Structure formats: C-alpha cells, structure tokens
C-alpha cells in the first residue's frame, strides 16, 4: 500500500526529484498549500495553519508524513502540523532557535565562539552603529527570506540607509514569525528583540562552504560538504560545487563544528545545512548561519555524484526511517552555476524549450532551468538577492572541475536572452 506524503509548497521541480527517488512508486506525493501562498504576499500564520489542517483533515486516507524544503513559514508549519498527528518532526523551539538570527548567534557563541563573528542586535529605530562593531559588516533582519534585505555596509551613511531599508521591510516576515515565537519559550534577550529587530555582524571572508547532514535519535550525521563561489567583488553566488575541494583537515574541522552546533540547537528528526566561510590565507573558519532543513538547491549535485538526491534524507526521516545517502552516481564532480545580470532590465524573451533541449543534447550531463520570465522586469522576480538578478540555473555533471566549467561556458554561449535596460524600454 502506498504511503501518503504531504509536501508543503510542492512545485514541479521538487515533485520531479521526489518521483525519481528509488522506491518512489511506493509513495503518493500530495501538495499541501500552494507555493505562492507560502512565499508571496502577506503571510498570516494562523490562516495558513488552519488551511493546511483543513486540507489534511479532509484527505480520505492516512497521512504518513509531512515534509517541506523551504524556509519560514514552511519550516515552522512542519512541526506544527506533525505534532498533533504523532509524526516525526524537529522540535518547534529548535527550529526557531536556528532561524531567529540573533538567537542562533547567541547559541553558536556559547558552543563554538572561535568561529562566530562579532555581532549585535540592532534597534531599527536607532541609526547608530552598535558599540564594539566595525566595518565592513552585514545588516539584516533577524528573520527574512534568503538574502532579501541583507546589506553589506562599509561606512555610517551606508549603515543608516540600510537600517531604513530593513526597518521598512522587516515586518513582512518578522511579524508572522513573531506569532511562531510566541508559541515557544524564549530567553529574555530574544523575547525583547522580537521578530522584527535587526542584526549587525562583522563580515566573514573567504570561500563559502555548506555542510549538509541530518539528525536522528539526537545524533547528528554529516553526509556532504559543498563549496560555493561568488561573482568577483560581489556576494552573489556564481556556483555550488560538490564534492568539496577543501583539504581533509578543513573538512574534518567543519564536521566537528557542525556536530557541536547542531547538538546545542536541540535539533532532531530533521535534515540541516550550515554555511561557513573559510579563509585559506589565514586558515580561518567563520560560521555564517544554521538552517534546519536540507538545501534543495543541492539536490542535483548529490544525484550526479552520489546517485541520490538529498531529498531522500528528508523523506526517510519524515517516515521514521534511516536515510540511505546513495552509493555512487554518474559523475565524479557536479556544479550548479547561476547565470546572473547585475542591473535591472525588461525581459523581452528567454531561450525556448526547443533551444534548451538542443543545448542539453549537445552537452550531456547538463540541465538548464530558466528563472527570468518574458514580459517582466527582472526586479519583479521573487526571491532575488539585494544585488543581482538570476537569469538561469545551469547544472553540470563532469569528470572534473575543468570539464564542468567548459560545459557551462558552452551552454551560456548557446543561450539567448533579450533583455532591455530601463532607459531602453
């Protein structure tokens, strides 16, 4: 008998990945709330929770698992929906402890202070730099989507402008997040900061690395490390690479740090990923943030190299089973490239499906996903960072890094976008 798995914000890309997992014929994947409801417009947590409960209660059959691959509000809805049904899930308090950036920093500093940058909560009504911090630093809300409203600042004028931007935008996610915070026991300083405060933290330098793992039976397990590169002189991702090319000694330190942090956070029955910076010139590691979910953006990297997308980990845990992690894929090396534009523009046309299919046939091991949408401004795209606009994602499986870059360059040369600048439209 098939098991019924409900997926919050299930989109076609993730549905395709789930259907390709080994043994997927034994599962029925059901969408739970539309992705647009969970990522766009006003977020009303009681309304979202009630609607998700209604959909589950009206289902004619058993609910065997509830999973989600997105940040708030999905990450909070999973435990809220699983708890009354007796399904495996991470503790809600641990989720909030990770996702409230200020609370997370306090917990990190308590257990791995050597890799935590100096930071301070920011009163967004006060444009003065918190005492003890120096530029360059990052200012961001204590809760937001991805890198939205995250600003790199290097002087007082930039800091004041960033405070104003964050103050104006922090409530969209911070206010519904406050509703979740009210459901758990909070330390005094976190309760006083609330869900709409700001966080300032000194900049970490180096290559960004992501540690992926899972917790089951309160025991953390690391199953992969991904290297990330940014476009030169920016904080916008150029690519993710797997497996990591860092020295073994660095990878061992990352595993040890991650296990200590995850144990401190109190996570259980969940996948996780932790982002770091590594400065090889100083042999220095800085912890960036802890995410209580697997990184869906790495799915094809693991599928190409391990033979199994990391979605399998989240699915197995949600069903109360041990993840299998894969036994080897088609390629030794995999990259996800981000094709970006660093100024706004009006999209007249994007590569057609036929054009994409032709390029993929010409370059085996590649997959192209177009993000830009015709007849729209790039600035209208949801989920963009504060500095660039994503045109396409290009996934490449290869024998080595050199072959991966060659395939990527050839794909970019073959794809045609027609984008006009603001003054040309």
Short mmCIF file of C-alpha atoms in Angstrom, two decimals:
data_model
loop_
_atom_site.label_atom_id
_atom_site.label_comp_id
_atom_site.label_asym_id
_atom_site.label_seq_id
_atom_site.Cartn_x
_atom_site.Cartn_y
_atom_site.Cartn_z
CA UNK A 1 0.00 0.00 0.00
CA UNK A 2 1.37 3.41 -0.99
CA UNK A 3 2.34 5.86 1.74
CA UNK A 4 0.82 9.34 1.59
CA UNK A 5 3.43 12.08 1.86
CA UNK A 6 2.22 15.68 2.01
CA UNK A 7 4.69 18.30 0.77
CA UNK A 8 4.29 21.95 1.77
CA UNK A 9 4.71 24.22 -1.24
CA UNK A 10 5.28 21.33 -3.64
CA UNK A 11 6.44 22.67 -7.01
CA UNK A 12 7.07 20.76 -10.23
CA UNK A 13 10.88 20.74 -9.91
CA UNK A 14 10.79 19.19 -6.44
CA UNK A 15 7.97 16.84 -7.44
CA UNK A 16 10.14 15.58 -10.30
CA UNK A 17 13.05 14.96 -7.92
CA UNK A 18 10.82 13.06 -5.48
CA UNK A 19 9.31 10.91 -8.24
CA UNK A 20 12.83 9.95 -9.37
CA UNK A 21 13.89 8.62 -5.94
CA UNK A 22 14.38 4.86 -5.65
CA UNK A 23 11.18 3.24 -4.44
CA UNK A 24 9.11 6.32 -5.33
CA UNK A 25 6.39 4.05 -6.70
CA UNK A 26 5.59 3.24 -3.07
CA UNK A 27 4.72 6.85 -2.26
CA UNK A 28 1.98 9.24 -3.23
CA UNK A 29 3.15 12.85 -3.01
CA UNK A 30 0.39 15.36 -2.29
CA UNK A 31 0.74 19.17 -2.45
CA UNK A 32 -0.11 20.95 0.80
CA UNK A 33 -0.73 24.69 0.35
CA UNK A 34 0.46 26.33 -2.86
CA UNK A 35 4.00 27.65 -3.01
CA UNK A 36 2.66 31.10 -3.87
CA UNK A 37 0.66 31.15 -0.61
CA UNK A 38 3.84 30.40 1.32
CA UNK A 39 6.25 32.79 -0.37
CA UNK A 40 4.30 35.71 -1.82
CA UNK A 41 2.05 38.40 -0.45
CA UNK A 42 1.07 38.73 3.18
CA UNK A 43 1.89 35.79 5.44
CA UNK A 44 -0.80 35.07 8.04
CA UNK A 45 0.37 32.09 10.12
CA UNK A 46 -2.98 31.22 11.79
CA UNK A 47 -4.70 31.31 8.40
CA UNK A 48 -2.00 29.19 6.73
CA UNK A 49 -2.04 26.70 9.59
CA UNK A 50 -5.83 26.43 9.57
CA UNK A 51 -5.95 25.90 5.80
CA UNK A 52 -3.24 23.23 5.93
CA UNK A 53 -5.12 21.48 8.76
CA UNK A 54 -8.32 21.60 6.71
CA UNK A 55 -6.62 20.03 3.71
CA UNK A 56 -5.12 17.25 5.82
CA UNK A 57 -8.34 16.57 7.74
CA UNK A 58 -10.36 16.35 4.52
CA UNK A 59 -8.00 13.79 2.99
CA UNK A 60 -9.59 10.37 2.66
CA UNK A 61 -6.74 8.19 3.87
CA UNK A 62 -3.82 8.09 6.31
CA UNK A 63 -1.28 10.92 6.48
CA UNK A 64 2.08 9.12 6.71
CA UNK A 65 4.47 12.07 6.54
CA UNK A 66 4.58 15.86 6.18
CA UNK A 67 7.69 17.46 4.71
CA UNK A 68 8.86 20.81 3.38
CA UNK A 69 12.01 22.14 1.72
CA UNK A 70 11.59 25.87 2.21
CA UNK A 71 12.47 28.38 4.91
CA UNK A 72 9.84 30.08 7.05
CA UNK A 73 6.89 29.70 7.09
CA UNK A 74 7.26 26.12 5.79
CA UNK A 75 9.95 25.22 8.33
CA UNK A 76 7.62 26.21 11.19
CA UNK A 77 4.47 24.71 9.72
CA UNK A 78 6.02 21.23 9.51
CA UNK A 79 6.32 20.71 13.30
CA UNK A 80 3.03 22.50 13.97
CA UNK A 81 1.26 20.04 11.64
CA UNK A 82 3.22 16.93 12.60
CA UNK A 83 2.95 17.29 16.38
CA UNK A 84 -0.81 16.63 16.74
CA UNK A 85 -0.55 13.68 14.32
CA UNK A 86 2.34 11.96 16.07
CA UNK A 87 4.60 12.20 13.02
CA UNK A 88 8.40 12.59 13.21
CA UNK A 89 9.48 16.23 13.22
CA UNK A 90 12.02 18.65 14.62
CA UNK A 91 11.04 20.48 17.84
CA UNK A 92 9.45 23.83 17.02
CA UNK A 93 11.62 25.56 19.62
CA UNK A 94 14.79 24.22 17.95
CA UNK A 95 13.56 25.48 14.55
CA UNK A 96 13.01 28.98 15.96
CA UNK A 97 16.36 28.82 17.77
CA UNK A 98 18.08 28.25 14.41
CA UNK A 99 16.04 30.65 12.30
CA UNK A 100 15.97 33.70 14.59
CA UNK A 101 19.35 35.05 13.54
CA UNK A 102 20.10 36.77 16.84
CA UNK A 103 19.09 33.77 19.00
CA UNK A 104 21.06 31.49 16.70
CA UNK A 105 24.18 33.64 17.11
CA UNK A 106 23.84 33.56 20.91
CA UNK A 107 23.69 29.75 20.86
CA UNK A 108 26.58 29.47 18.41
CA UNK A 109 28.74 31.73 20.54
CA UNK A 110 28.03 29.57 23.59
CA UNK A 111 29.47 26.42 21.99
CA UNK A 112 31.85 27.44 19.14
CA UNK A 113 32.89 31.04 19.93
CA UNK A 114 36.07 30.69 17.88
CA UNK A 115 34.09 30.70 14.59
CA UNK A 116 31.41 33.28 15.41
CA UNK A 117 31.95 36.87 14.21
CA UNK A 118 31.21 39.81 16.47
CA UNK A 119 27.52 40.67 16.27
CA UNK A 120 24.82 42.74 17.94
CA UNK A 121 21.07 43.12 17.88
CA UNK A 122 20.05 46.38 16.20
CA UNK A 123 17.24 48.66 17.31
CA UNK A 124 15.94 49.71 13.90
CA UNK A 125 14.62 52.96 15.34
CA UNK A 126 18.21 53.93 16.26
CA UNK A 127 20.52 54.52 13.25
CA UNK A 128 23.73 54.38 15.33
CA UNK A 129 26.22 51.53 14.89
CA UNK A 130 26.18 49.20 17.94
CA UNK A 131 29.19 49.64 20.20
CA UNK A 132 32.04 47.22 19.62
CA UNK A 133 31.39 46.56 15.92
CA UNK A 134 33.46 47.79 12.99
CA UNK A 135 33.07 47.96 9.20
CA UNK A 136 32.69 46.15 6.89
CA UNK A 137 29.66 44.40 8.29
CA UNK A 138 26.29 43.00 7.25
CA UNK A 139 22.96 44.35 8.39
CA UNK A 140 19.90 42.13 8.04
CA UNK A 141 16.57 41.43 9.76
CA UNK A 142 16.56 38.71 12.42
CA UNK A 143 14.16 36.90 10.08
CA UNK A 144 13.78 37.19 6.30
CA UNK A 145 13.68 35.11 3.10
CA UNK A 146 17.11 34.01 1.83
CA UNK A 147 19.33 37.10 1.39
CA UNK A 148 16.49 39.57 0.97
CA UNK A 149 17.16 42.78 2.95
CA UNK A 150 20.75 41.76 3.69
CA UNK A 151 23.09 44.71 3.12
CA UNK A 152 26.86 44.95 3.19
CA UNK A 153 27.84 48.30 4.69
CA UNK A 154 31.23 49.97 4.92
CA UNK A 155 30.51 53.37 6.48
CA UNK A 156 27.98 55.28 8.59
CA UNK A 157 25.98 56.60 5.63
CA UNK A 158 25.51 53.11 4.20
CA UNK A 159 24.63 51.83 7.64
CA UNK A 160 21.91 54.46 8.15
CA UNK A 161 20.45 53.75 4.71
CA UNK A 162 20.48 50.01 5.37
CA UNK A 163 18.75 50.49 8.73
CA UNK A 164 15.99 52.40 6.99
CA UNK A 165 15.58 49.68 4.32
CA UNK A 166 15.48 46.89 6.89
CA UNK A 167 13.07 48.81 9.12
CA UNK A 168 10.65 49.28 6.25
CA UNK A 169 10.77 45.65 5.13
CA UNK A 170 11.40 43.54 8.24
CA UNK A 171 7.75 43.27 9.23
CA UNK A 172 6.64 41.25 6.21
CA UNK A 173 8.33 38.11 7.51
CA UNK A 174 9.17 39.22 11.03
CA UNK A 175 5.59 39.82 12.16
CA UNK A 176 4.26 36.36 11.20
CA UNK A 177 7.48 34.88 12.61
CA UNK A 178 6.66 36.63 15.88
CA UNK A 179 3.46 34.55 16.03
CA UNK A 180 5.59 31.40 15.94
CA UNK A 181 8.00 32.81 18.52
CA UNK A 182 5.03 33.31 20.84
CA UNK A 183 4.39 29.53 20.75
CA UNK A 184 7.74 28.65 22.40
CA UNK A 185 9.74 29.60 25.47
CA UNK A 186 12.24 32.34 24.69
CA UNK A 187 15.29 33.70 26.50
CA UNK A 188 14.72 37.19 27.83
CA UNK A 189 17.03 38.93 25.34
CA UNK A 190 15.42 37.14 22.38
CA UNK A 191 11.91 37.96 23.57
CA UNK A 192 12.91 41.60 23.95
CA UNK A 193 14.38 41.70 20.43
CA UNK A 194 11.25 40.15 18.93
CA UNK A 195 10.76 39.07 15.33
CA UNK A 196 11.32 42.42 13.60
CA UNK A 197 14.66 43.56 15.02
CA UNK A 198 17.86 43.84 13.02
CA UNK A 199 21.17 42.05 13.33
CA UNK A 200 24.57 43.53 12.57
CA UNK A 201 27.55 41.23 12.28
CA UNK A 202 31.09 41.72 11.10
CA UNK A 203 31.89 40.34 7.68
CA UNK A 204 33.31 36.86 7.20
CA UNK A 205 35.84 36.42 4.42
CA UNK A 206 36.84 33.54 2.22
CA UNK A 207 35.16 30.83 0.22
CA UNK A 208 31.69 29.86 1.34
CA UNK A 209 31.21 26.20 2.32
CA UNK A 210 28.00 24.38 3.21
CA UNK A 211 27.85 21.32 5.43
CA UNK A 212 24.81 19.10 4.89
CA UNK A 213 23.61 16.48 7.33
CA UNK A 214 20.71 15.13 9.36
CA UNK A 215 19.79 14.40 12.96
CA UNK A 216 18.03 11.25 14.09
CA UNK A 217 17.84 9.98 17.65
CA UNK A 218 19.54 13.26 18.67
CA UNK A 219 22.67 12.11 16.81
CA UNK A 220 23.95 14.45 14.06
CA UNK A 221 25.40 12.93 10.86
CA UNK A 222 27.21 14.89 8.12
CA UNK A 223 26.90 13.47 4.60
CA UNK A 224 28.37 16.15 2.34
CA UNK A 225 30.26 19.45 2.05
CA UNK A 226 29.65 21.86 -0.85
CA UNK A 227 31.99 24.64 -1.99
CA UNK A 228 30.45 27.91 -3.20
CA UNK A 229 31.96 30.72 -5.25
CA UNK A 230 30.60 34.24 -5.74
CA UNK A 231 30.93 36.52 -8.73
CA UNK A 232 34.17 38.51 -8.21
CA UNK A 233 33.67 41.52 -5.99
CA UNK A 234 30.09 40.57 -5.07
CA UNK A 235 28.14 38.47 -2.56
CA UNK A 236 26.02 36.88 -5.33
CA UNK A 237 26.60 33.17 -5.93
CA UNK A 238 28.34 32.11 -9.14
CA UNK A 239 28.27 28.35 -8.45
CA UNK A 240 27.99 25.45 -6.00
CA UNK A 241 30.49 22.59 -6.34
CA UNK A 242 30.36 19.04 -4.97
CA UNK A 243 32.29 17.31 -3.57
CA UNK A 244 34.30 19.91 -1.67
CA UNK A 245 37.86 20.50 -2.82
CA UNK A 246 38.99 21.76 0.59
CA UNK A 247 41.84 19.97 2.43
CA UNK A 248 40.82 17.00 4.55
CA UNK A 249 41.87 18.81 7.72
CA UNK A 250 39.44 21.65 6.95
CA UNK A 251 36.61 19.23 6.19
CA UNK A 252 37.22 17.42 9.47
CA UNK A 253 37.04 20.71 11.39
CA UNK A 254 33.79 21.59 9.64
CA UNK A 255 32.23 18.26 10.58
CA UNK A 256 33.27 18.66 14.22
CA UNK A 257 31.97 22.24 14.43
CA UNK A 258 28.68 21.27 12.79
CA UNK A 259 28.02 18.37 15.12
CA UNK A 260 28.66 20.59 18.17
CA UNK A 261 26.38 23.37 16.89
CA UNK A 262 23.53 21.05 15.91
CA UNK A 263 23.62 19.31 19.29
CA UNK A 264 23.48 22.70 21.01
CA UNK A 265 20.47 23.77 18.93
CA UNK A 266 18.44 20.79 20.09
CA UNK A 267 17.53 19.68 16.58
CA UNK A 268 16.25 16.15 16.00
CA UNK A 269 14.41 14.27 13.24
CA UNK A 270 15.40 16.73 10.53
CA UNK A 271 17.94 17.43 7.82
CA UNK A 272 20.13 20.51 8.26
CA UNK A 273 22.70 22.61 6.46
CA UNK A 274 25.24 25.02 7.95
CA UNK A 275 27.01 27.71 5.96
CA UNK A 276 30.58 28.79 6.69
CA UNK A 277 33.35 30.95 5.29
CA UNK A 278 36.87 29.56 5.02
CA UNK A 279 39.81 31.93 4.54
CA UNK A 280 42.68 29.73 3.38
CA UNK A 281 45.24 32.56 3.71
CA UNK A 282 44.62 32.65 7.47
CA UNK A 283 43.28 29.09 7.85
CA UNK A 284 40.22 30.66 9.49
CA UNK A 285 36.63 29.38 9.58
CA UNK A 286 33.65 31.66 10.24
CA UNK A 287 30.13 30.32 10.76
CA UNK A 288 27.50 32.13 8.71
CA UNK A 289 24.15 30.52 9.57
CA UNK A 290 22.33 27.34 10.56
CA UNK A 291 19.34 26.12 8.52
CA UNK A 292 17.07 23.39 9.96
CA UNK A 293 16.37 21.78 6.58
CA UNK A 294 18.30 20.24 3.73
CA UNK A 295 19.32 22.50 0.85
CA UNK A 296 17.02 21.64 -2.04
CA UNK A 297 19.29 23.69 -4.30
CA UNK A 298 21.93 20.96 -3.90
CA UNK A 299 19.67 18.10 -4.98
CA UNK A 300 21.15 17.57 -8.44
CA UNK A 301 24.70 17.84 -7.11
CA UNK A 302 24.10 14.86 -4.84
CA UNK A 303 22.17 12.99 -7.54
CA UNK A 304 25.02 13.40 -10.05
CA UNK A 305 27.79 12.34 -7.63
CA UNK A 306 26.08 10.13 -5.02
CA UNK A 307 23.36 8.76 -7.26
CA UNK A 308 20.65 10.02 -4.91
CA UNK A 309 19.19 13.50 -4.37
CA UNK A 310 19.32 14.78 -0.81
CA UNK A 311 15.51 14.89 -0.79
CA UNK A 312 15.74 11.22 0.16
CA UNK A 313 17.18 12.20 3.53
CA UNK A 314 14.27 14.46 4.45
CA UNK A 315 11.74 11.91 3.17
CA UNK A 316 13.24 8.99 5.11
CA UNK A 317 13.42 10.95 8.37
CA UNK A 318 9.80 12.10 7.99
CA UNK A 319 8.78 8.44 7.64
CA UNK A 320 10.79 7.43 10.70
CA UNK A 321 13.43 5.63 8.63
CA UNK A 322 17.22 5.85 8.35
CA UNK A 323 18.44 7.74 5.24
CA UNK A 324 20.41 5.71 2.67
CA UNK A 325 22.53 8.60 1.23
CA UNK A 326 23.31 6.88 -2.11
CA UNK A 327 26.06 4.62 -3.40
CA UNK A 328 27.54 6.45 -6.39
CA UNK A 329 26.31 8.46 -9.37
CA UNK A 330 27.32 9.00 -12.99
CA UNK A 331 29.85 11.77 -12.37
CA UNK A 332 32.83 12.45 -10.12
CA UNK A 333 32.11 16.19 -9.92
CA UNK A 334 28.99 18.34 -10.15
CA UNK A 335 28.32 22.09 -10.29
CA UNK A 336 25.27 24.31 -10.15
CA UNK A 337 26.00 27.55 -11.97
CA UNK A 338 23.98 30.75 -11.55
CA UNK A 339 23.74 32.93 -14.65
CA UNK A 340 23.07 36.47 -13.42
CA UNK A 341 22.65 40.06 -14.52
CA UNK A 342 23.69 42.86 -12.18
CA UNK A 343 21.27 45.55 -13.30
CA UNK A 344 17.54 45.58 -13.78
CA UNK A 345 16.06 45.10 -17.22
CA UNK A 346 12.88 44.26 -19.09
CA UNK A 347 12.83 40.68 -20.38
CA UNK A 348 11.67 40.60 -23.99
CA UNK A 349 12.43 36.92 -24.50
CA UNK A 350 14.18 33.92 -22.92
CA UNK A 351 15.52 30.70 -24.51
CA UNK A 352 12.73 28.49 -25.82
CA UNK A 353 12.11 24.92 -24.68
CA UNK A 354 13.40 23.69 -28.03
CA UNK A 355 16.58 25.75 -27.68
CA UNK A 356 17.16 24.44 -24.15
CA UNK A 357 16.57 20.83 -25.22
CA UNK A 358 19.06 21.22 -28.08
CA UNK A 359 21.76 22.64 -25.82
CA UNK A 360 21.23 19.85 -23.28
CA UNK A 361 21.54 17.21 -26.01
CA UNK A 362 24.76 18.78 -27.24
CA UNK A 363 26.22 18.79 -23.73
CA UNK A 364 25.41 15.52 -21.92
CA UNK A 365 25.20 15.82 -18.16
CA UNK A 366 23.71 19.32 -18.24
CA UNK A 367 20.32 20.61 -17.19
CA UNK A 368 19.12 24.17 -17.74
CA UNK A 369 16.37 25.89 -15.74
CA UNK A 370 15.30 29.38 -16.84
CA UNK A 371 14.43 31.76 -14.00
CA UNK A 372 13.81 35.01 -15.88
CA UNK A 373 10.28 35.45 -17.22
CA UNK A 374 9.38 37.15 -20.51
CA UNK A 375 7.41 40.42 -20.47
CA UNK A 376 8.51 41.19 -16.91
CA UNK A 377 11.15 43.29 -15.22
CA UNK A 378 13.90 41.30 -13.55
CA UNK A 379 13.13 43.20 -10.35
CA UNK A 380 9.66 41.61 -10.37
CA UNK A 381 11.14 38.14 -9.89
CA UNK A 382 10.58 36.75 -6.36
CA UNK A 383 13.43 35.63 -4.11
CA UNK A 384 16.29 37.63 -5.65
CA UNK A 385 19.20 38.84 -3.55
CA UNK A 386 19.82 42.53 -2.92
CA UNK A 387 22.43 42.96 -5.65
CA UNK A 388 21.68 40.82 -8.72
CA UNK A 389 19.03 39.10 -10.81
CA UNK A 390 19.09 35.38 -11.63
CA UNK A 391 18.53 34.56 -15.30
CA UNK A 392 19.06 30.79 -15.27
CA UNK A 393 20.47 27.85 -13.32
CA UNK A 394 22.77 25.50 -15.22
CA UNK A 395 23.51 22.11 -13.65
CA UNK A 396 26.58 20.25 -14.89
CA UNK A 397 27.89 16.75 -14.19
CA UNK A 398 31.51 16.18 -15.22
CA UNK A 399 34.69 14.20 -14.70
CA UNK A 400 36.50 17.14 -13.12
CA UNK A 401 36.20 20.90 -12.45
CA UNK A 402 37.81 21.85 -15.76
CA UNK A 403 35.27 19.88 -17.79
CA UNK A 404 32.43 21.31 -15.70
CA UNK A 405 33.48 24.89 -16.44
CA UNK A 406 33.92 24.18 -20.14
CA UNK A 407 30.40 22.73 -20.38
CA UNK A 408 28.99 25.73 -18.55
CA UNK A 409 30.68 28.29 -20.82
CA UNK A 410 29.46 26.49 -23.92
CA UNK A 411 25.90 26.42 -22.56
CA UNK A 412 25.97 30.15 -21.78
CA UNK A 413 27.24 30.96 -25.27
CA UNK A 414 24.37 28.94 -26.79
CA UNK A 415 21.55 30.51 -24.73
CA UNK A 416 19.97 33.75 -25.93
CA UNK A 417 18.21 36.28 -23.70
CA UNK A 418 16.76 39.56 -25.00
CA UNK A 419 16.77 41.99 -22.07
CA UNK A 420 16.43 45.73 -22.41
CA UNK A 421 17.79 48.28 -19.95
CA UNK A 422 15.39 50.59 -18.14
CA UNK A 423 16.25 53.58 -20.33
CA UNK A 424 15.65 51.48 -23.47
CA UNK A 425 12.14 50.37 -22.55
#
